[in-house]
mmCIF file of C-alpha atoms and ligand atoms in Angstrom:
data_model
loop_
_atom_site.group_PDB
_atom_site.id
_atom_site.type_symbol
_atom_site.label_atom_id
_atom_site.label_comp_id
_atom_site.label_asym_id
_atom_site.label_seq_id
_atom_site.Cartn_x
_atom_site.Cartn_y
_atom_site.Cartn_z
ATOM 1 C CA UNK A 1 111.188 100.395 116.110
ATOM 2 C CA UNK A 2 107.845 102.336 116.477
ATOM 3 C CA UNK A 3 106.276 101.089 119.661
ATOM 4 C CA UNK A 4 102.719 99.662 119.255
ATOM 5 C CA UNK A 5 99.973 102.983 119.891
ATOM 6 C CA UNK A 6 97.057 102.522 117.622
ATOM 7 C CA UNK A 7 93.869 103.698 117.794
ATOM 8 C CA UNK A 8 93.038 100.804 119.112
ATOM 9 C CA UNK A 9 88.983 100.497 120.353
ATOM 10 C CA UNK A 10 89.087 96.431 120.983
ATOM 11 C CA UNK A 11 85.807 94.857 120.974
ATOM 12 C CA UNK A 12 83.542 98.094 119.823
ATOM 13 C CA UNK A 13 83.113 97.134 116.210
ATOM 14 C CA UNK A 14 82.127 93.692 115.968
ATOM 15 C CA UNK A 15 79.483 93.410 113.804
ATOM 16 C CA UNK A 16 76.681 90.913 114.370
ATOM 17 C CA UNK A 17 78.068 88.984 111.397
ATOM 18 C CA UNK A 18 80.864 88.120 113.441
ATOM 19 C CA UNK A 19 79.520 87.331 116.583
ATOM 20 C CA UNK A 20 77.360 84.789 114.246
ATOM 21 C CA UNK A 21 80.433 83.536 113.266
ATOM 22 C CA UNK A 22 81.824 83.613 116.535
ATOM 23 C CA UNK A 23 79.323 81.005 117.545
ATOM 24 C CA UNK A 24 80.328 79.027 114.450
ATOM 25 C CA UNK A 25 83.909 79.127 114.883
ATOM 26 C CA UNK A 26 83.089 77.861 119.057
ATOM 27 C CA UNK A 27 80.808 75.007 117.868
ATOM 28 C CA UNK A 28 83.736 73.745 115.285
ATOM 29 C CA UNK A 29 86.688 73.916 117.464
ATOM 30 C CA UNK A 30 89.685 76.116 116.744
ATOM 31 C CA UNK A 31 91.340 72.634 115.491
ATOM 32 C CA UNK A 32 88.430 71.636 113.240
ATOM 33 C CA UNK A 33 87.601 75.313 111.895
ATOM 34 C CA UNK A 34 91.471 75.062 111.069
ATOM 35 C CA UNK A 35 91.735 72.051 109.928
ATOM 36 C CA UNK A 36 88.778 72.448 107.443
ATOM 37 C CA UNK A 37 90.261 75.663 106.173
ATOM 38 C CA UNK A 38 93.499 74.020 105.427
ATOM 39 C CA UNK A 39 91.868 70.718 103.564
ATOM 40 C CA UNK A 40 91.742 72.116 99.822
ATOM 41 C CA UNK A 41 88.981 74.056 99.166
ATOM 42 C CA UNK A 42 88.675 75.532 95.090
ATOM 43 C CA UNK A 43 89.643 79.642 95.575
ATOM 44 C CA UNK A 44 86.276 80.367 93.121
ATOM 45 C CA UNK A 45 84.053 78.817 95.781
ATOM 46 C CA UNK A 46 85.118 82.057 98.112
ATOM 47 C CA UNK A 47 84.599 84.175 95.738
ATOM 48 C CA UNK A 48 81.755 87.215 94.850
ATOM 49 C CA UNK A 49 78.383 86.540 97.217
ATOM 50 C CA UNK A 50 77.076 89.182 99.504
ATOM 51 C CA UNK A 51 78.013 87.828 102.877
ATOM 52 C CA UNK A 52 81.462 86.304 104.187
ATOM 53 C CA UNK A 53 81.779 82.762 103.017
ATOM 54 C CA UNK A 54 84.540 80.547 103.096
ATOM 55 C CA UNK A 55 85.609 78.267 106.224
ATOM 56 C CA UNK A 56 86.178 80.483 109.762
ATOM 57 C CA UNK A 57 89.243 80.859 111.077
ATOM 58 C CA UNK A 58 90.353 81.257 114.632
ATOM 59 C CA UNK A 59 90.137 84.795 115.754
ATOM 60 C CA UNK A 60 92.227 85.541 119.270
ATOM 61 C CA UNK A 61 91.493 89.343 118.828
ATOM 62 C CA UNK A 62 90.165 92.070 117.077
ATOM 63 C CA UNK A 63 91.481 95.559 117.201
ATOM 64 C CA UNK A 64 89.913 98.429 115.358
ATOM 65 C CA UNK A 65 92.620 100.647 113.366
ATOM 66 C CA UNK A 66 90.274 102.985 110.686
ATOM 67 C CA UNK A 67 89.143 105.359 113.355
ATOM 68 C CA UNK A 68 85.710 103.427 113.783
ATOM 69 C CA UNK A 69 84.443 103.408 110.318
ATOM 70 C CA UNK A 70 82.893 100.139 109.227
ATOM 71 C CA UNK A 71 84.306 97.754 107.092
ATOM 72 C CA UNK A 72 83.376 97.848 103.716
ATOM 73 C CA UNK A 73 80.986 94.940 102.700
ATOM 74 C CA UNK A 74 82.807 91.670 102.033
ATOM 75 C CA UNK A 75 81.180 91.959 98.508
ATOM 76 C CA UNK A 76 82.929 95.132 97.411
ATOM 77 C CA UNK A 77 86.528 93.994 98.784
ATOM 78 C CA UNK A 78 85.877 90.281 97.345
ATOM 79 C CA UNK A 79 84.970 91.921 93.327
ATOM 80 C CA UNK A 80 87.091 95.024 92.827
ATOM 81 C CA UNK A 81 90.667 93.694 93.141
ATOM 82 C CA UNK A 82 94.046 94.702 91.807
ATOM 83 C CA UNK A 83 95.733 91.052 91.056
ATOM 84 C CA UNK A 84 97.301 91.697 87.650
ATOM 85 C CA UNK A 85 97.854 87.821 87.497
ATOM 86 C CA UNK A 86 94.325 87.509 86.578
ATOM 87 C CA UNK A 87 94.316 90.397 84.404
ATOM 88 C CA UNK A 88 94.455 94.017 84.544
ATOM 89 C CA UNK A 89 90.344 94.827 84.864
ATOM 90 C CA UNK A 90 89.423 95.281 88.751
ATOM 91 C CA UNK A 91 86.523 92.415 88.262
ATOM 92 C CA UNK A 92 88.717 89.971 86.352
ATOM 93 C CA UNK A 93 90.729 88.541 89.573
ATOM 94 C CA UNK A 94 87.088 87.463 91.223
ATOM 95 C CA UNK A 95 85.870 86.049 87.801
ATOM 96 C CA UNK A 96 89.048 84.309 86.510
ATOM 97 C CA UNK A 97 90.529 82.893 89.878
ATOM 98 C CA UNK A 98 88.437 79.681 89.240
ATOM 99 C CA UNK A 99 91.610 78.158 87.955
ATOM 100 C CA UNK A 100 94.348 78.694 91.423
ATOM 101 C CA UNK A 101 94.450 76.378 93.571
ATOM 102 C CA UNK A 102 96.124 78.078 97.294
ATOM 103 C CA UNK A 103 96.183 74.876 98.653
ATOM 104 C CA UNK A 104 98.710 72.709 99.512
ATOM 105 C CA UNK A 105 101.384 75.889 99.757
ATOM 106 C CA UNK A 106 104.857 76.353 101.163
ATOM 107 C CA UNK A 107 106.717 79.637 101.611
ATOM 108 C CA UNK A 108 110.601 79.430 101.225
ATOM 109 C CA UNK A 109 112.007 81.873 103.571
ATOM 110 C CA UNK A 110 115.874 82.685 101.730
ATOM 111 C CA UNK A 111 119.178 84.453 101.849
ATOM 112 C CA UNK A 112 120.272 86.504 104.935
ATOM 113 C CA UNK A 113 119.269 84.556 107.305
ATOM 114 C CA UNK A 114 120.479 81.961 109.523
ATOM 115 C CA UNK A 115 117.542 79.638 109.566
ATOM 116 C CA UNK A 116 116.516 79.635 105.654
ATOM 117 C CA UNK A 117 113.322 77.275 105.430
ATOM 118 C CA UNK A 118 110.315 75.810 103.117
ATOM 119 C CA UNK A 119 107.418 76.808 106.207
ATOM 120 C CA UNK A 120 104.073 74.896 104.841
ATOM 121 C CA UNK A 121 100.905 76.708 105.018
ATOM 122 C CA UNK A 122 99.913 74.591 107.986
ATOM 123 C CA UNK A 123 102.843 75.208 110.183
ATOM 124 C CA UNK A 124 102.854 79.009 108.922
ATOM 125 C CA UNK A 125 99.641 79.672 110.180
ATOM 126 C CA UNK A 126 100.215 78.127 113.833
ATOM 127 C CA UNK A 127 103.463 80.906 114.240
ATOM 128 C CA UNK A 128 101.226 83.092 116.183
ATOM 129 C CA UNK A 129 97.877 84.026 117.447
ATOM 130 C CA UNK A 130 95.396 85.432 114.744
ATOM 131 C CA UNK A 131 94.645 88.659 115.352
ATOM 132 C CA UNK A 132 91.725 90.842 113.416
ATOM 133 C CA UNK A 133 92.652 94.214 112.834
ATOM 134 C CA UNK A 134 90.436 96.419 110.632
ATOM 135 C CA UNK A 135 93.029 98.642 108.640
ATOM 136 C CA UNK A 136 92.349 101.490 105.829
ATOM 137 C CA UNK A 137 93.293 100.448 102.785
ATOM 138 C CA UNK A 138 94.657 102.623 99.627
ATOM 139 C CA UNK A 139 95.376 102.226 96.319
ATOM 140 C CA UNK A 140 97.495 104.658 94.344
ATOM 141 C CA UNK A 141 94.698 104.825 91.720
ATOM 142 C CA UNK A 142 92.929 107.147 94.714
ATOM 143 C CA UNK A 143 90.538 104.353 95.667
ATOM 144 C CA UNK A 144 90.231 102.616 99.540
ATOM 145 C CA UNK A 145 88.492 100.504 101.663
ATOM 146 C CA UNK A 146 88.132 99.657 105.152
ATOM 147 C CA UNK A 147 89.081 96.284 105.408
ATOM 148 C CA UNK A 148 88.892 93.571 108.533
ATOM 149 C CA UNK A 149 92.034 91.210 107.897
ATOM 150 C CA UNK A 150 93.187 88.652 109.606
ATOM 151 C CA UNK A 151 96.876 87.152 110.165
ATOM 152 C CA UNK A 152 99.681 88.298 112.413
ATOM 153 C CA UNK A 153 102.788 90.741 112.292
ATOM 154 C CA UNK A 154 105.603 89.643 109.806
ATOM 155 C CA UNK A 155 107.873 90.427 112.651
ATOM 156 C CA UNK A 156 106.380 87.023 114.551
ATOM 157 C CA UNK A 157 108.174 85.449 111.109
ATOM 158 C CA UNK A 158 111.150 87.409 111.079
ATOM 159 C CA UNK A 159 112.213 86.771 113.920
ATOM 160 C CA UNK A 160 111.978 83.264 114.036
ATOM 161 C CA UNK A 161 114.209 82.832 111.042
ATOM 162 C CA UNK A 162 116.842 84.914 112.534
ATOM 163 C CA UNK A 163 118.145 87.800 109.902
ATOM 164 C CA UNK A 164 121.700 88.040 109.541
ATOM 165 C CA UNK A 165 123.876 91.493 110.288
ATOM 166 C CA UNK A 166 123.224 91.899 105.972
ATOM 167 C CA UNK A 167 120.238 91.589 105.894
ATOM 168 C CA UNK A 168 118.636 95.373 105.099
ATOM 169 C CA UNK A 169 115.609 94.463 102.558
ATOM 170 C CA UNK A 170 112.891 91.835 102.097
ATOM 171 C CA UNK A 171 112.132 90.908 98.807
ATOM 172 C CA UNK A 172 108.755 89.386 98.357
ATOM 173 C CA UNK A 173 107.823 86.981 95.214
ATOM 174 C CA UNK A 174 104.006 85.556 94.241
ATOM 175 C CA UNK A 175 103.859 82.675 92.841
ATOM 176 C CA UNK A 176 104.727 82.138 88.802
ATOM 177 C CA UNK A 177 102.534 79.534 87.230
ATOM 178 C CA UNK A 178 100.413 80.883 84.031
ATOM 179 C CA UNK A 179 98.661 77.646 84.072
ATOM 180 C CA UNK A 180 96.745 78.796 87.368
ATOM 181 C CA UNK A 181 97.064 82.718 86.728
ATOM 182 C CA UNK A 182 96.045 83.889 83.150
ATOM 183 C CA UNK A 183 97.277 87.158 83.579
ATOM 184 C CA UNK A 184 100.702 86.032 83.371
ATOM 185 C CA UNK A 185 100.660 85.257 79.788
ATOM 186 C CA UNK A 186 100.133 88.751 79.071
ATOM 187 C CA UNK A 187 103.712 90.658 79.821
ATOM 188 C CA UNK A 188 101.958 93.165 81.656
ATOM 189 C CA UNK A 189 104.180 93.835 84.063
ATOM 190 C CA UNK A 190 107.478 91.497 84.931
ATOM 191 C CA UNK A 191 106.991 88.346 86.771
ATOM 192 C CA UNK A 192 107.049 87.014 89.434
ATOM 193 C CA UNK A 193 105.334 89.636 90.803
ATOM 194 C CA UNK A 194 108.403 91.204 93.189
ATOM 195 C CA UNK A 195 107.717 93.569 95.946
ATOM 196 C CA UNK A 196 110.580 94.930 98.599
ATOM 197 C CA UNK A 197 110.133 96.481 102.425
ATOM 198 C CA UNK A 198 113.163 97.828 104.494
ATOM 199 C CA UNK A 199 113.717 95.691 107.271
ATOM 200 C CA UNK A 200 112.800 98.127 109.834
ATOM 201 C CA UNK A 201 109.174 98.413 107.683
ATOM 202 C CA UNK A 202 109.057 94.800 107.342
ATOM 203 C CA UNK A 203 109.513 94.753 111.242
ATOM 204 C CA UNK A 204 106.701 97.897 112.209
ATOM 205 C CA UNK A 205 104.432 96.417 114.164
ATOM 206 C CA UNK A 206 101.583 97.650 112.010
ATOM 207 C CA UNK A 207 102.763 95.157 109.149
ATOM 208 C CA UNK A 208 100.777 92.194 108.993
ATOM 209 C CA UNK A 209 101.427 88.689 107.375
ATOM 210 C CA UNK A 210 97.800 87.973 106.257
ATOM 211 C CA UNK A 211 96.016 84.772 105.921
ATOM 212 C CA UNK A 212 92.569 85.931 106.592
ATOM 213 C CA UNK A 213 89.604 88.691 105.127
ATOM 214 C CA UNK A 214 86.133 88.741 107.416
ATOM 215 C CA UNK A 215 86.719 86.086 109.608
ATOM 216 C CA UNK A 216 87.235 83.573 106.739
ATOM 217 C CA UNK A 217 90.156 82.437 105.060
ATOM 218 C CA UNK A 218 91.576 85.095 102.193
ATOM 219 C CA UNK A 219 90.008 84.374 99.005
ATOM 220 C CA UNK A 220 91.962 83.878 95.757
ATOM 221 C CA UNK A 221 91.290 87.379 94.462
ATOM 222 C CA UNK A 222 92.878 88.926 97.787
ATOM 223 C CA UNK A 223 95.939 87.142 97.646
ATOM 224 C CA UNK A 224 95.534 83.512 98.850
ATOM 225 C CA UNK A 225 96.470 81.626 101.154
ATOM 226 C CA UNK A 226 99.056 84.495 102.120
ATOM 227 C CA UNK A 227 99.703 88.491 101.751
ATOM 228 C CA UNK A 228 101.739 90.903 103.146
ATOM 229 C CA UNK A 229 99.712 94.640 104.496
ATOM 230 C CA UNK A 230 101.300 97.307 105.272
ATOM 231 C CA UNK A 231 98.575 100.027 105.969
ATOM 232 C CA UNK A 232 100.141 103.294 105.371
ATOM 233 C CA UNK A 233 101.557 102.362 102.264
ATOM 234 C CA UNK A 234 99.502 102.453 98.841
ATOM 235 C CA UNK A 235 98.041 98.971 97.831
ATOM 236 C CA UNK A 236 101.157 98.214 95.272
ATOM 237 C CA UNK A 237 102.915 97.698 98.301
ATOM 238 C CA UNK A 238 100.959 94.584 99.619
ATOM 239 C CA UNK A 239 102.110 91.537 97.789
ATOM 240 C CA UNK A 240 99.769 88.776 97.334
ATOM 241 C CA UNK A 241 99.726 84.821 97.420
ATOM 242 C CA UNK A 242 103.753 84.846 98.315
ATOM 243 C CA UNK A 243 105.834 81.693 97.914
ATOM 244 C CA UNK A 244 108.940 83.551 98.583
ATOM 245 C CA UNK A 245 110.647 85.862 101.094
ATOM 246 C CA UNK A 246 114.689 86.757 100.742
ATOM 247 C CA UNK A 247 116.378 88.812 102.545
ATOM 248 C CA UNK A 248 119.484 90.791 100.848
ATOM 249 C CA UNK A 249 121.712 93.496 101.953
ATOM 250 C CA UNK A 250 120.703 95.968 99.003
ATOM 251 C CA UNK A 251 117.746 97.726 97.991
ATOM 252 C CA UNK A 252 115.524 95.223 95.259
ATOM 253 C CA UNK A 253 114.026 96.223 91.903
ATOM 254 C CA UNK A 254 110.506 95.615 92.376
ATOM 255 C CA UNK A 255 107.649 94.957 89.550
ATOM 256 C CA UNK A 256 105.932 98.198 89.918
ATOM 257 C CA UNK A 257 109.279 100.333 89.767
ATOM 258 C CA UNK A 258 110.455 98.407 86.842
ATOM 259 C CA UNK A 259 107.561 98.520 84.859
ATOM 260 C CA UNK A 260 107.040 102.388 85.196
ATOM 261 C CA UNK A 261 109.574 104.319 87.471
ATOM 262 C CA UNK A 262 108.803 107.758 87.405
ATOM 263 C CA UNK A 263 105.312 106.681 88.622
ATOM 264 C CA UNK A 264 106.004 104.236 91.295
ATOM 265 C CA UNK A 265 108.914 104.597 93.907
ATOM 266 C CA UNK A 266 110.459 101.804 95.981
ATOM 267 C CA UNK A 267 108.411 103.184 99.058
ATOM 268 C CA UNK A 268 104.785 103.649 98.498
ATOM 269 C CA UNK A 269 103.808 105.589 101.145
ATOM 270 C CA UNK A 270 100.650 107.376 101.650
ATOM 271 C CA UNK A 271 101.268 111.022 100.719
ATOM 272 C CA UNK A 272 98.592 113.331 100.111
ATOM 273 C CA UNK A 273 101.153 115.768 99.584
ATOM 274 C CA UNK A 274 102.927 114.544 96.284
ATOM 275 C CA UNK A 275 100.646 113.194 93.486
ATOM 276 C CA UNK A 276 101.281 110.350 91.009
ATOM 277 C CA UNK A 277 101.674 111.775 87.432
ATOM 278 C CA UNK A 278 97.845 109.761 86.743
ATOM 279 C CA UNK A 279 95.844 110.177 90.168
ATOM 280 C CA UNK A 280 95.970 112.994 92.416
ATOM 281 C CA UNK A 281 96.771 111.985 95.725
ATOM 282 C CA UNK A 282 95.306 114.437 97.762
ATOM 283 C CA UNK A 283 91.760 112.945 97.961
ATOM 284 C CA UNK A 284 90.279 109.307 97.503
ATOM 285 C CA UNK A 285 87.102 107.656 97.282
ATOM 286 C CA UNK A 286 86.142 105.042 99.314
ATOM 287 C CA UNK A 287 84.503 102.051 97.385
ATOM 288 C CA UNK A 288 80.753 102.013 98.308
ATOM 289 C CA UNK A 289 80.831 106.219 98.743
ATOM 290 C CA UNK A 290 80.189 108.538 95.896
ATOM 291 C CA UNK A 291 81.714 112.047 97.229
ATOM 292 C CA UNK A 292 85.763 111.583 97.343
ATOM 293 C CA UNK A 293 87.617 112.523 101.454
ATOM 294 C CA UNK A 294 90.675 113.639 102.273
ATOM 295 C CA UNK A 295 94.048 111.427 102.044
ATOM 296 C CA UNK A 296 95.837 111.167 105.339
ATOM 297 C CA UNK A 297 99.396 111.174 105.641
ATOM 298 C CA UNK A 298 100.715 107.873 105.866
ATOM 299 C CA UNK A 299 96.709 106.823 105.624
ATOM 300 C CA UNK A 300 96.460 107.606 109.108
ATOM 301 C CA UNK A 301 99.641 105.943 110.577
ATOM 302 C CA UNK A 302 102.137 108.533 110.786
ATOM 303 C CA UNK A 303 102.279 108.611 114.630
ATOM 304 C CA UNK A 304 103.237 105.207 114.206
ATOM 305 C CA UNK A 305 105.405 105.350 111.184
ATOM 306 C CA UNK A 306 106.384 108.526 110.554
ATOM 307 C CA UNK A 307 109.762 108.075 112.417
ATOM 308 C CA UNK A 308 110.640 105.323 110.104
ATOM 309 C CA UNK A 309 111.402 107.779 107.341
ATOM 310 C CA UNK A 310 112.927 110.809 109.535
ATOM 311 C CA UNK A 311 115.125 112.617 107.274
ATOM 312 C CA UNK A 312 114.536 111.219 103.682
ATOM 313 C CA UNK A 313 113.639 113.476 101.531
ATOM 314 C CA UNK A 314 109.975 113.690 101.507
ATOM 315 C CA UNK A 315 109.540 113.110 97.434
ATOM 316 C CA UNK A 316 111.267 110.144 98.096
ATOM 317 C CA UNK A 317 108.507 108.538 100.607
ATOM 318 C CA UNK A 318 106.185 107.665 97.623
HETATM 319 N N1 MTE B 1 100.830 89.576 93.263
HETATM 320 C C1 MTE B 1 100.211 90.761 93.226
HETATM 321 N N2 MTE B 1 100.053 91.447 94.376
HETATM 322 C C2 MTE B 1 99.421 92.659 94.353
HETATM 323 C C3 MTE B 1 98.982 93.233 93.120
HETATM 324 C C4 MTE B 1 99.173 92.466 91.926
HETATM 325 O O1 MTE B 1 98.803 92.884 90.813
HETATM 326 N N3 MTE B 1 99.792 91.247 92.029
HETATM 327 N N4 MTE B 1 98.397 94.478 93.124
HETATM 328 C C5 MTE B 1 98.665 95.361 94.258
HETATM 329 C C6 MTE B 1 97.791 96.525 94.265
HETATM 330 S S1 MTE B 1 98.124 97.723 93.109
HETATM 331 C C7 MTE B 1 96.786 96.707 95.166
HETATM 332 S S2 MTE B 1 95.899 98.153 95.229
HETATM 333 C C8 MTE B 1 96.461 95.639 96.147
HETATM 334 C C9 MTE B 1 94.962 95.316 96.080
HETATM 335 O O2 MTE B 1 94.592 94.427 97.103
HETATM 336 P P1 MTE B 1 93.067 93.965 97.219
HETATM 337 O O3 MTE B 1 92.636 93.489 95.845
HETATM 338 O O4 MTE B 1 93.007 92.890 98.251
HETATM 339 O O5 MTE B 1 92.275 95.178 97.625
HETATM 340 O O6 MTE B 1 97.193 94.432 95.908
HETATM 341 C C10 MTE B 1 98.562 94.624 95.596
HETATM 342 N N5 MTE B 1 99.243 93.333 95.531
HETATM 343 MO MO1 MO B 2 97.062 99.640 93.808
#
């Protein structure tokens, strides 16, 4: 396992929004900010104003991880979305998540595992200490952001449910209900939506269980009340608004790979070097900038991640 060396700057880049909220957060309580969070709020009251809104949420840390660029505004990450269960347009998951409702929620953790369980939201979200960490983001598509999440490492999880000797993949599922997501009456792609990690990914440090955007908890358009991140893979690889985890022994079809696999691998990873038959991925552009940067490999993480993938063949890694 890749030991735990980020560019970590703790403390530098908190932004005076923050420490407002900081104050906030103190004057509620950790128990009452929580337990407000948790009561049932409507996802489209979180969604599309300027500043972070939504209730607060705990915050035991923050640790810088995009090489001290600031985030990009809550507005931008809140209204130009990838959630094909709302529809395929990047502004329809803000406008059309009016009818989910991400509370109550369970996850069902399944399959190779010796302690298979239905975890509430509640009890989910009290597994470990939430942590900010402000982590690039990239989409294949050749767009990214700089984004402040907030949650914990999946590994917290994993462990705790105890993964048999078999178990070699996770296979993530979002929740199927067309009633609350739109999107899903147009066959756009198969559902559930089904995303997969190699244990030993699903275990990186660097891969967060996320319950949290800004301080506030994750609104409906970013995968509500909980997403996976894994930052130096491209955004198809971050699976939103889970109800399901299973762990199996072989490698899983996945939604993207199904719907189009000569474009999208089972791996995902950030590779400047090998470009997707639509977007080159040499160069992005960060939402908010107009001229386009330089990918990184692995978006930045390879001194972290790079040894996961030591001797695959490198067309293989996207
Ligand atoms: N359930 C679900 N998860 C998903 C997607 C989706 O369509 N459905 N899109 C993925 C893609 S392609 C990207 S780029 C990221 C976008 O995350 P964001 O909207 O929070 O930036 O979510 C990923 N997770
Ligand atoms: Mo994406």
């Amino acid at each position: 396992m890749a030991r735990w060396k980020p560019d970590l700057k703790e403390g530098a880049v908190t932004p005076e929004s923050i420490h407002l909220r900081r104050r906030e957060f103190l004057r509620l309580g950790a128990a009452g900010a929580l337990g407000a969070a948790l009561a049932g709020l409507p996802d489209a009251a979180l969604a599309g104003g300027d500043d972070p809104s939504g209730e607060a949420l705990p915050v035991s840390r923050r640790v810088e991880m995009a090489g001290g660029e600031k985030p990009t505004p809550w507005k931008s990450v809140t209204t130009y979305n990838n959630f094909y269960e709302f529809g395929t347009d990047k502004a329809d998951p803000a406008q059309r998540v009016g009818t989910f409702r991400s509370r109550p929620w369970s996850l069902a953790i399944e399959g190779e595992v010796k302690r298979p369980q239905l975890l509430a939201l509640e009890d989910l979200i009290k597994l470990a200490p939430l942590e900010e960490r402000i982590y690039r983001h990239r989409c294949v598509e050749a767009w990214s952001m700089v984004v402040p999440w907030l949650g914990f490492p999946l590994a917290e999880l994993v462990k705790r449910v105890e993964p048999t000797s078999r178990a070699r993949f996770l296979v993530f599922q979002t929740l199927l209900d067309p009633a609350q997501m739109p999107g899903q009456k147009n066959r756009v792609i198969e559902w559930p939506y089904t995303e997969g990690l190699r244990m030993d990914e699903a275990m990186n440090p660097l891969t967060m269980l996320v319950v949290g955007l800004y301080g506030r908890v994750l609104p409906g358009q970013n995968g509500a009340p909980i997403r996976v991140v894994i930052p130096w893979k491209y955004g198809f690889k971050g699976p939103k608004s889970i109800v399901r985890i299973r762990f199996v022994e072989e490698q899983p079809r996945t939604s993207w790979a199904l719907l189009a696999p000569t474009e999208y691998g089972f791996y995902g990873n950030v590779n400047p070097s090998l470009d997707h038959p639509r977007w080159s991925q040499a160069k992005e552009r960060r939402i908010g900038e107009f001229l386009r940067r330089d990918t990184l490999p692995f978006n930045g993480y390879a001194a972290q991640v790079a040894g996961l993938y030591a001797g695959l063949d490198p067309r293989k890694l996207y």
